[in-house]
Coordinates of C-alpha atoms and ligand atoms in Angstrom, one line a residue:
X1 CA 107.4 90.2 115.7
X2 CA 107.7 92.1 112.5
X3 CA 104.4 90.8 111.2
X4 CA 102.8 91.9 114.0
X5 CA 99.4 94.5 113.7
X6 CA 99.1 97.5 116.3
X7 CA 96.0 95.2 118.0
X8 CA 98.8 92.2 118.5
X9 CA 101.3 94.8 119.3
X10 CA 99.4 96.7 122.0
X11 CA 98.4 93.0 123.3
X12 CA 101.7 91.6 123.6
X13 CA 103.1 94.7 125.3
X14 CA 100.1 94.7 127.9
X15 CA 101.2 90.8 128.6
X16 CA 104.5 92.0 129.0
X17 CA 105.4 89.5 126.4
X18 CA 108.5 91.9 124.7
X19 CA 109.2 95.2 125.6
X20 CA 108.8 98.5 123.0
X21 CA 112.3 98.7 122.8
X22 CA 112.6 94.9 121.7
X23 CA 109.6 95.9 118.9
X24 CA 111.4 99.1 117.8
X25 CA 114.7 97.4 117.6
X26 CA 113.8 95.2 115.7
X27 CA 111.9 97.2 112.9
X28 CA 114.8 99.5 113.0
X29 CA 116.9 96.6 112.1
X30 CA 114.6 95.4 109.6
X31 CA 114.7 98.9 108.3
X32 CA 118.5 98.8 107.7
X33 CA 118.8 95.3 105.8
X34 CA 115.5 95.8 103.4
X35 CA 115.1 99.4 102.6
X36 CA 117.5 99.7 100.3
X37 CA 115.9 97.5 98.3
X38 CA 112.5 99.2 98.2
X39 CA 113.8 103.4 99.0
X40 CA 110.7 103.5 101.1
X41 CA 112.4 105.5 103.9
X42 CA 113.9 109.7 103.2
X43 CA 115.0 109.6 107.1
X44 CA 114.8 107.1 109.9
X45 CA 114.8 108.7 113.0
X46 CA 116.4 105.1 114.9
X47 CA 117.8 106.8 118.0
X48 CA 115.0 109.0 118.4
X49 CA 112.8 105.8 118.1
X50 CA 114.6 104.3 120.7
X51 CA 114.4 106.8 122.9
X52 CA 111.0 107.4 122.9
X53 CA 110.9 103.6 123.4
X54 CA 112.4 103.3 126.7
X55 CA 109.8 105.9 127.9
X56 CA 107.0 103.8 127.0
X57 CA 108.3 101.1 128.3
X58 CA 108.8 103.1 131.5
X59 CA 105.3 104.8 131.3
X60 CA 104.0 101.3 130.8
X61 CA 105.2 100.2 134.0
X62 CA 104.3 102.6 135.8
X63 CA 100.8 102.6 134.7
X64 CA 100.6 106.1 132.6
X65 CA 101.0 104.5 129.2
X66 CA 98.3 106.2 126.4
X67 CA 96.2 104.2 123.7
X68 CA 98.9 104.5 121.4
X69 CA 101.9 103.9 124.4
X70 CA 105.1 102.0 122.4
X71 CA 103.9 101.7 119.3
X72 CA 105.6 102.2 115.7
X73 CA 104.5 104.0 113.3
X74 CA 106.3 106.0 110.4
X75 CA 105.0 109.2 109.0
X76 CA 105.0 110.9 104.9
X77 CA 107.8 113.2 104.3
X78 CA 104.7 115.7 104.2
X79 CA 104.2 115.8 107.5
X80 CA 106.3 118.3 109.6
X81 CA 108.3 116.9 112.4
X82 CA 110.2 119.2 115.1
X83 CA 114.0 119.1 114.2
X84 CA 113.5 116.3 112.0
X85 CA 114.0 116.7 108.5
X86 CA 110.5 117.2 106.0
X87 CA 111.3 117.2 102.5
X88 CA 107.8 116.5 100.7
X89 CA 109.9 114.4 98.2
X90 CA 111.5 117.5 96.8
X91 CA 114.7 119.3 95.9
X92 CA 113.0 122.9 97.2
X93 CA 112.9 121.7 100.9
X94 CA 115.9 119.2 100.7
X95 CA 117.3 120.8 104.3
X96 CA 114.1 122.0 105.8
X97 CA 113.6 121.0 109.6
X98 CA 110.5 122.2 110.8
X99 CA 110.6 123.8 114.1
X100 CA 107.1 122.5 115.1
X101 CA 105.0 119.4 114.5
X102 CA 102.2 118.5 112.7
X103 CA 98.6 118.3 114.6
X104 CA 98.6 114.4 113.4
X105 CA 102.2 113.8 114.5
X106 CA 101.2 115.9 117.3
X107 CA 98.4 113.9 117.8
X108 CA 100.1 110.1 117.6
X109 CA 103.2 111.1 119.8
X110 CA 100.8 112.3 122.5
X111 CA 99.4 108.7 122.7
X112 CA 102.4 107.6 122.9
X113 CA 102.7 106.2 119.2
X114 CA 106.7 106.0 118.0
X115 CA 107.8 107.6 115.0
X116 CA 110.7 104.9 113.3
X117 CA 111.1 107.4 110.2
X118 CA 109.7 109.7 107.3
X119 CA 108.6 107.9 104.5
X120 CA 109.5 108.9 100.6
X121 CA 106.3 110.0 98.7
X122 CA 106.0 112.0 95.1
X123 CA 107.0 115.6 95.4
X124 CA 104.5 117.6 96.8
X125 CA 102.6 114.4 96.8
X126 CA 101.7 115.0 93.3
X127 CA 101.7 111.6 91.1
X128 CA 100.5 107.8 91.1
X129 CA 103.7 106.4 91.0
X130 CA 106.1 107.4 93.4
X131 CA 108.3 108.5 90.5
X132 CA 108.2 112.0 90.8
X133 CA 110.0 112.0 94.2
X134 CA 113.3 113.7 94.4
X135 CA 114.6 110.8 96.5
X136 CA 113.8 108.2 93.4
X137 CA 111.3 105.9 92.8
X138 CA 110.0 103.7 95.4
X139 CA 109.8 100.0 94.5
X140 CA 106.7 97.8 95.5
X141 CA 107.5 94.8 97.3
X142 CA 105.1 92.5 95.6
X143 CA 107.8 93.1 92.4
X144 CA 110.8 95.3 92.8
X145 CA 110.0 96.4 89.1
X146 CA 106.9 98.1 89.9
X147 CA 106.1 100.6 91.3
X148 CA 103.8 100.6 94.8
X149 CA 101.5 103.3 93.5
X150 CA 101.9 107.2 94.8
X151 CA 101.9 109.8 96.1
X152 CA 101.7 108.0 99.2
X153 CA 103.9 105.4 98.1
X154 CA 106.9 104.9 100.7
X155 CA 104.3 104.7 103.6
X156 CA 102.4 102.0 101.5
X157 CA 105.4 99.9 100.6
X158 CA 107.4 99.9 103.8
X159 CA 104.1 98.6 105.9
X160 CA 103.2 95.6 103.0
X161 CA 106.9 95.0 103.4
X162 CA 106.8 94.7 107.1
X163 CA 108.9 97.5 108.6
X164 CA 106.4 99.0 110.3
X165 CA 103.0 98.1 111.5
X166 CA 101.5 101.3 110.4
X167 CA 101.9 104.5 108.2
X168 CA 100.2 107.9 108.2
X169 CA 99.3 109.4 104.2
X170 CA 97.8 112.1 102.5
X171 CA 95.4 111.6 99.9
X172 CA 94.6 114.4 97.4
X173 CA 93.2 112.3 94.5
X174 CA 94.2 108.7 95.8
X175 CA 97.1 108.7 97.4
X176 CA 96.1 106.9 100.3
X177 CA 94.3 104.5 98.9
X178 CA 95.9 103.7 95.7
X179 CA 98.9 102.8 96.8
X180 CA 97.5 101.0 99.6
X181 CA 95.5 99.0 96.4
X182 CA 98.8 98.0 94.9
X183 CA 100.3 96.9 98.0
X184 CA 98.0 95.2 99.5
X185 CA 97.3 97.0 102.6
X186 CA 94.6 99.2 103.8
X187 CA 94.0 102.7 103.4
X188 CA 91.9 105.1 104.6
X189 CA 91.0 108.9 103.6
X190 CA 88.5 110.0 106.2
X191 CA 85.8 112.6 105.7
X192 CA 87.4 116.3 104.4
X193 CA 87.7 118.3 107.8
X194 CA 88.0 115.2 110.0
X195 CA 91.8 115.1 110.8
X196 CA 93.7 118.6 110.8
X197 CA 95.6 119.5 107.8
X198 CA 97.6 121.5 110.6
X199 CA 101.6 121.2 109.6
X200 CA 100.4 119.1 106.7
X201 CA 102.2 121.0 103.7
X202 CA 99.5 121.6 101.4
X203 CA 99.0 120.6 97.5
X204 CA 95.4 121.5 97.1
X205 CA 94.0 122.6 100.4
X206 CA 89.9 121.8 99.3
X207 CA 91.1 117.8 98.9
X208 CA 93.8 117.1 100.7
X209 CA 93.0 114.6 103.9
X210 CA 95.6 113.1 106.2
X211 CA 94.6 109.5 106.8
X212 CA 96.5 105.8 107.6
X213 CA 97.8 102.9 105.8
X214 CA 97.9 99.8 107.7
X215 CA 97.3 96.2 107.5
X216 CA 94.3 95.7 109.1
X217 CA 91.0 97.8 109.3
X218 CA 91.2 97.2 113.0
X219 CA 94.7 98.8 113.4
X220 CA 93.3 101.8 111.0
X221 CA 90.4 102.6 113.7
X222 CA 93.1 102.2 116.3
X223 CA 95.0 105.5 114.8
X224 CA 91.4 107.3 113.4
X225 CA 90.3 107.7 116.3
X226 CA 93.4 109.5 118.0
X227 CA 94.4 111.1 114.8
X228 CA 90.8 112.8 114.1
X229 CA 88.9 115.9 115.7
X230 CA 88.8 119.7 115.4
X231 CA 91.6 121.8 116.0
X232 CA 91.1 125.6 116.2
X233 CA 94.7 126.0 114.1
X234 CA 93.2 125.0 110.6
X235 CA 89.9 126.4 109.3
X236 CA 88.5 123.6 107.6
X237 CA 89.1 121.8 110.4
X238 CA 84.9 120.1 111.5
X239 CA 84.0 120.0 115.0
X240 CA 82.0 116.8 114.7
X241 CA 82.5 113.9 117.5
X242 CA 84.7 111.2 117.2
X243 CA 83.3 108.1 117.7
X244 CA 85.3 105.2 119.2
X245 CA 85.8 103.6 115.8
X246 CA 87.4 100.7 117.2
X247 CA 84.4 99.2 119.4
X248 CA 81.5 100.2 116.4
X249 CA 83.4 97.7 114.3
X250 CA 82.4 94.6 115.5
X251 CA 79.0 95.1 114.9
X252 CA 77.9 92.5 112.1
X253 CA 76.9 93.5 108.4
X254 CA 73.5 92.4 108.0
X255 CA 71.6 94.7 106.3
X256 CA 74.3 97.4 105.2
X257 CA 73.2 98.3 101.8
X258 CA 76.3 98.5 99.6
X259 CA 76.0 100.0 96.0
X260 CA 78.0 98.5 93.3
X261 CA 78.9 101.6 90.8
X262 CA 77.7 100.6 87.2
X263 CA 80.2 102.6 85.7
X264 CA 83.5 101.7 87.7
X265 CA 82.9 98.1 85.7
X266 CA 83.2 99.5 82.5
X267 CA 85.9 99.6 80.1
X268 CA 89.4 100.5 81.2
X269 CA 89.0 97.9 84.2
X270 CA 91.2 94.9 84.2
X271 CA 89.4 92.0 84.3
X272 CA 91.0 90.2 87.1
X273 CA 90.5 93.3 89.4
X274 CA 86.8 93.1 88.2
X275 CA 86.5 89.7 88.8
X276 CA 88.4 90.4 92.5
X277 CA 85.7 92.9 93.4
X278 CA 82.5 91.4 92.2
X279 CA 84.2 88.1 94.7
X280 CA 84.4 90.2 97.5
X281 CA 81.2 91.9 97.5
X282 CA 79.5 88.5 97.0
X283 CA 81.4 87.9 99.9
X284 CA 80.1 90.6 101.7
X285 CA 76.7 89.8 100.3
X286 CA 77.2 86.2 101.9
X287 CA 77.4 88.1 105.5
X288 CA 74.3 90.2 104.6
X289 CA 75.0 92.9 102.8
X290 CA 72.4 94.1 100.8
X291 CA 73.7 94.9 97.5
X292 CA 72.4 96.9 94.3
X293 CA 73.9 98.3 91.2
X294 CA 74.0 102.3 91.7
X295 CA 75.0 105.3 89.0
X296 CA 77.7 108.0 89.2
X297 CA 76.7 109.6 85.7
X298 CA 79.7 112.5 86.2
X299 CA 82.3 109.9 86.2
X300 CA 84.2 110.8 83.1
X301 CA 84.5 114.0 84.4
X302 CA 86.3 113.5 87.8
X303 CA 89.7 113.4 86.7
X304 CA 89.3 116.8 83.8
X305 CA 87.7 117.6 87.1
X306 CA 90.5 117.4 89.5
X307 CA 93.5 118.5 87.2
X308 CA 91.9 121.5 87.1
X309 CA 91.0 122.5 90.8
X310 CA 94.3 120.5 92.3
X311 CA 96.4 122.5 89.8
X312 CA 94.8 125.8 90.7
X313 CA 95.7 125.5 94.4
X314 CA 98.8 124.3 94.1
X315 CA 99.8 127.1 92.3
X316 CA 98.8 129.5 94.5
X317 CA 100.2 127.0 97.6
X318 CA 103.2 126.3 96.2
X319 CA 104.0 130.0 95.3
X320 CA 105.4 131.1 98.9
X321 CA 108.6 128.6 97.9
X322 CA 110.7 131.3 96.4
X323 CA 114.3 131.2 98.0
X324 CA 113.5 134.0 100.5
X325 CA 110.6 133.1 102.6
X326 CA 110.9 129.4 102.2
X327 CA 112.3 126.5 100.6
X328 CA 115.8 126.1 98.4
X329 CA 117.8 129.4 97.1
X330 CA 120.2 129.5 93.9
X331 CA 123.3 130.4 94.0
X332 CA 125.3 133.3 92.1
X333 CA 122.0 134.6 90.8
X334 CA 122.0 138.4 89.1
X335 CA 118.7 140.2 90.8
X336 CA 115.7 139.5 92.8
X337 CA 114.0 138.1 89.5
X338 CA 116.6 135.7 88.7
X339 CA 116.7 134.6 92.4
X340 CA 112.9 133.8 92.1
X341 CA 113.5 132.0 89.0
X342 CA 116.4 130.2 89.2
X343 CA 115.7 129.0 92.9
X344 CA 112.5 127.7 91.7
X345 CA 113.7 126.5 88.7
X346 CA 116.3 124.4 90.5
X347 CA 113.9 123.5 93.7
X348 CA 110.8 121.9 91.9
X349 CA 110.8 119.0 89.5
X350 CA 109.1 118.4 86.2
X351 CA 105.4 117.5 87.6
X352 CA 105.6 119.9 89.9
X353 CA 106.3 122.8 87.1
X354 CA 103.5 121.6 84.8
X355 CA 101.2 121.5 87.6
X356 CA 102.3 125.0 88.9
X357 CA 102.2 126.2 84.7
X358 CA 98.6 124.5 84.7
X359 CA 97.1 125.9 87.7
X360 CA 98.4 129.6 86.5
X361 CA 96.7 129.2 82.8
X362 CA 93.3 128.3 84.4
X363 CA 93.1 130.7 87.0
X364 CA 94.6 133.6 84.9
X365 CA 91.8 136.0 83.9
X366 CA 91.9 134.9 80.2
X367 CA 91.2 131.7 80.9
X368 CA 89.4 131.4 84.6
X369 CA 85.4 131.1 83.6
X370 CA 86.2 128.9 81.0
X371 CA 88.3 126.2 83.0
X372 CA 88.5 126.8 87.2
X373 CA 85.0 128.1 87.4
X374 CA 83.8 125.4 84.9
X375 CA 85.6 122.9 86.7
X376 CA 84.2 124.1 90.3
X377 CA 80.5 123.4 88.5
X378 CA 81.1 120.0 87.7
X379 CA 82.6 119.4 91.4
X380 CA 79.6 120.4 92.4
X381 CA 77.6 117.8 90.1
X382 CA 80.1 115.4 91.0
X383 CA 79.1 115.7 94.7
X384 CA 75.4 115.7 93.8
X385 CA 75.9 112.1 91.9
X386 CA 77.1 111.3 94.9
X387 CA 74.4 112.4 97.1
X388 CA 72.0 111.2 95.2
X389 CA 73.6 107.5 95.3
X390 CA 73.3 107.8 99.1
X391 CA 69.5 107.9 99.2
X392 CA 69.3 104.5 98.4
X393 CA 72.4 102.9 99.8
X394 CA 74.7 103.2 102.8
X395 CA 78.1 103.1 101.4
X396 CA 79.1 102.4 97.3
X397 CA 82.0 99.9 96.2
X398 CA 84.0 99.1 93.0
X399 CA 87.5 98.8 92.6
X400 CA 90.3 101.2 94.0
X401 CA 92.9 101.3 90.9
X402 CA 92.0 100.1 86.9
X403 CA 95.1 98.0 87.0
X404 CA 97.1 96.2 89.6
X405 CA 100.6 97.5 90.0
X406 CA 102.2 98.7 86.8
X407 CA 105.8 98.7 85.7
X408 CA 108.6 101.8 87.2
X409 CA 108.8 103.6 84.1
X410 CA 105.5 102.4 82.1
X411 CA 103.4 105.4 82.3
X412 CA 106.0 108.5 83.1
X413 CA 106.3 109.5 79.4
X414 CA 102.4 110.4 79.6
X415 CA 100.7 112.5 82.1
X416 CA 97.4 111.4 81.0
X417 CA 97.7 107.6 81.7
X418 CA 99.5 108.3 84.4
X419 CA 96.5 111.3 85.7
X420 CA 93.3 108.2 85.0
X421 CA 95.1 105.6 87.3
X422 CA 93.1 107.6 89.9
X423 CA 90.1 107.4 88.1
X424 CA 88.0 105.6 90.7
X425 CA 89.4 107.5 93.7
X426 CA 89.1 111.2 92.7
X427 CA 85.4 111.5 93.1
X428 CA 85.5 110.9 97.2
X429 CA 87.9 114.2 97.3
X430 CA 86.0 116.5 95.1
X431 CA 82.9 115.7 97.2
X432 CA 84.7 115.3 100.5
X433 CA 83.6 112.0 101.4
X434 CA 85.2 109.1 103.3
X435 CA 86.6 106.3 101.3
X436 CA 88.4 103.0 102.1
X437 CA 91.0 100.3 100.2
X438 CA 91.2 97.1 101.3
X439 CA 93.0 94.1 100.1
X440 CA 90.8 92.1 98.0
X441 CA 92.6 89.6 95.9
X442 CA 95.3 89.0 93.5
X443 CA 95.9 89.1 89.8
X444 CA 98.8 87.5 88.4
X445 CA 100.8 87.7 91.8
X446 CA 100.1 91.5 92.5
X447 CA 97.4 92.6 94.8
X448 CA 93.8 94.3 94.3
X449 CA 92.0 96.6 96.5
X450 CA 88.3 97.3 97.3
X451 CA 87.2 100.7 97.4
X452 CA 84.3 101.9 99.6
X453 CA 83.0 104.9 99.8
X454 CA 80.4 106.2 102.4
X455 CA 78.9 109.6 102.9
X456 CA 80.4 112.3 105.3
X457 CA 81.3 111.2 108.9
X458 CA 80.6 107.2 107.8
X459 CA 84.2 106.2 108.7
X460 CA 83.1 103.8 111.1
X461 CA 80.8 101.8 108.2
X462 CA 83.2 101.7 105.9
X463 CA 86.0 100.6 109.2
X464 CA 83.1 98.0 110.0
X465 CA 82.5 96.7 106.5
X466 CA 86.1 96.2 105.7
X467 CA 86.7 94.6 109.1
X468 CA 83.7 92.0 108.7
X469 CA 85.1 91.2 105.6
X470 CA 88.4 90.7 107.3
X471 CA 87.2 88.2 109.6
X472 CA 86.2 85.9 106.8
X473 CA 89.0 86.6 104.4
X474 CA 92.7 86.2 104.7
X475 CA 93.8 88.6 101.5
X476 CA 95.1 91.3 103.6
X477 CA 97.5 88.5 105.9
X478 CA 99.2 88.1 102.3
X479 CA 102.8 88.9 102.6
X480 CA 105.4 89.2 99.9
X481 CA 107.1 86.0 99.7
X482 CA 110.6 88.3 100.2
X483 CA 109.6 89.9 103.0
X484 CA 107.5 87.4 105.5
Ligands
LIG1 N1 97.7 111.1 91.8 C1 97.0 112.3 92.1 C2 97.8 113.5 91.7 O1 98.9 113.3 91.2 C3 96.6 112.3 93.5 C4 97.7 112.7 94.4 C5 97.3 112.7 95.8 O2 96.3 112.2 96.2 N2 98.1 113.4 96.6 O3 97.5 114.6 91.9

């Protein structure tokens, strides 16, 4: 049952073929033989879980069950969760319980979706890695040496390793979708103001977008669809109907014009990922796709780009954790300075400073035209080379990562290799757009993901085109040979 997707779930619970509790239990006890393993898990909320499964499995019977009713799902430690513990991978809220939930928690749990745990993530969901977590690295499953990509890491690992259907992310930069790339499963970051960032803690409030990792692209238009529409309780939130993603997918390809990116085959791509990509969009070609070659000129400039913006507003978002109003307090300190300092000293870890010491220099007023508002011009080429691609085509493709999974340990000594890993995915948050990962191939043993993205409010193409492809391919059924 474990290898079940939310669409064979939600089936075999209508047949009356096992019950949620039977599903749940048995995730839960997948949970507590494998996750030590992988460290994919910061809390799993098992009697909670099976709690909440019992009332399915009541609701179900007597006929008031929601789209979601009885099925698992785990969320990011990111995501705040009434009386259940949300650390955001770090030191500074080590024993926060929120008193509230988050609009996408929220969201899920009112369609009757069960939460088996919180999954680890980079603190503050800053990094590609996974490694800058306060609850240690998360290993990928594919090769318990590597690492399963970040920030969104633990909800990537635990669903390619089969202990839970389905994970909610956020992705800043790529941290839905690159981890989702190196794990072989699908990710998707919808459109910037399509799901509420309501009880999301926030890096950098302009990019960050809640979104899902699952196996399937059907089982991600399953949770979009709940998941997504306006809520009054955050501003950037977009009134903008929801379509029923899940019924506009079946709809064949033929004629979906699909823009390959010149520049995301340049140097710095491994050649088995290129070779993995050009594959599948011949594939996709095969069903009728319509493909070209297409030009984002600004690419070189996304990532200077976004460790500029991302930076800035994290250093203003992150400076209400200062041992009185929120987040960890120091002990024995001397005065109200030394309380500010040592409890945020103690509370963040080394990414986390550099980011918060980055995002000071380039707003302070020394240094502001020169880098924030230099930086915010270039977003806004960045978005036009984007725009401009989307006259001619209806969504653009290359790959999602440079690199298939790399080594725990490999890139921590330098930010900077560590910063280009997101190379291909940045460019979708600084313009707000909608962007996919699906599993495309592997290289050596280790998994390579497709990366689509479409213009604003296109989530059901790029749902459509990775579910077409699905339906001829069988890359994303790949399981770790240790965990099937
Ligand atoms: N890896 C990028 C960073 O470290 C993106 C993170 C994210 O999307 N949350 O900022």
């Amino acid at each position: 049952m474990h290898s079940m997707t939310l669409v064979e779930l939600r089936d075999g619970l209508q047949r009356g073929d096992f019950s949620s509790r039977d599903v749940v239990a048995g995730l839960l006890e997948r949970i507590e033989a494998r996750d030590g393993e992988l460290n994919a898990f910061i809390t799993v909320t098992a009697e909670q879980a099976m709690d909440v499964a019992g009332r399915a499995d009541d609701a179900r019977a007597n006929g008031g069950a929601g789209a979601l009713n009885g099925l698992p799902l785990v969320h990011k430690d990111i995501f705040c969760t009434r009386d259940v513990l949300t650390t955001c991978g770090s030191r500074m809220l080590e024993d926060f319980v929120s008193p509230y939930d988050a609009a996408v928690v929220e969201r899920l749990a009112s369609a009757g979706a069960i939460m088996l745990g919180k999954t680890n993530m980079d603190e503050f969901a800053m990094g590609s890695s996974n490694e800058t977590s306060y609850y240690g690295p998360v290993r990928n499953p594919w090769d318990l040496s590597r690492s399963p990509g970040g920030s969104s890491g633990g909800s990537a690992a635990a669903v390619a390793a089969r202990l839970t259907p389905a994970a909610t992310g956020t992705d800043t930069g790529g941290s839905i979708r690159q981890p989702a790339a190196l794990t072989n499963t699908v990710g998707i970051k919808p459109t910037y103001g399509r799901v509420s960032r309501y009880g999301m803690i926030a890096f950098a409030s302009s990019l960050d977008q809640a979104g899902v990792i699952t196996r399937t692209a059907d089982d991600a238009a399953l949770l979009l669809k709940v998941m997504s529409g306006f809520d009054e309780r955050d501003s950037t939130s977009i009134d903008h109907p929801v379509p029923d993603y899940e019924a506009l997918i079946g709809k064949p390809i033929k004629g979906l014009r699909i823009g390959m990116v010149r520049q995301h085959f340049d140097a710095g791509l491994d050649e088995g990922c290129a070779t993995a990509v050009r594959e599948a969009l011949s594939e996709l070609e095969r069903q009728g796709a319509v493909l070209s070659e297409v030009d984002l000129p600004n690419l070189d400039y996304c990532v200077p780009t976004y460790y500029v913006v991302a930076p800035a507003e994290c250093s203003s978002n992150l400076s209400r954790f200062d041992g009185v109003r929120f987040g960890h307090r120091a002990d024995n300190v001397e005065d109200l300075l030394d309380l500010y300092c040592s409890s945020r000293g103690e509370g963040f870890g080394a990414e986390v400073k550099r980011r918060i010491m980055t995002g000071t220099y380039v707003l302070s007023a020394g240094y502001y035209d020169a880098y924030y508002l230099q930086a915010q011009k270039v977003r806004h080429l960045i978005s036009d080379d984007f725009r401009r691609a989307f006259e001619s085509v209806d969504l653009i493709a290359g790959p999602t990562a440079p690199e298939p999974a790399f080594g725990l340990g490999d890139k921590t000594d330098d930010p900077i290799t560590m910063y280009l890993n997101d190379i291909y995915t940045i460019g979708a948050n600084l313009a707000g757009l909608p962007a996919l990962s699906a599993p495309c191939g592997m290289v050596d043993g280790l998994p390579v993901g497709l990366h689509l993205v479409g213009p604003h409010w296109s989530e059901e193409t790029l749902l459509q085109a990775a579910h077409q492809y699905q339906l001829v391919t069988d890359w994303h059924k790949a399981c770790p040979e240790a965990y099937k």
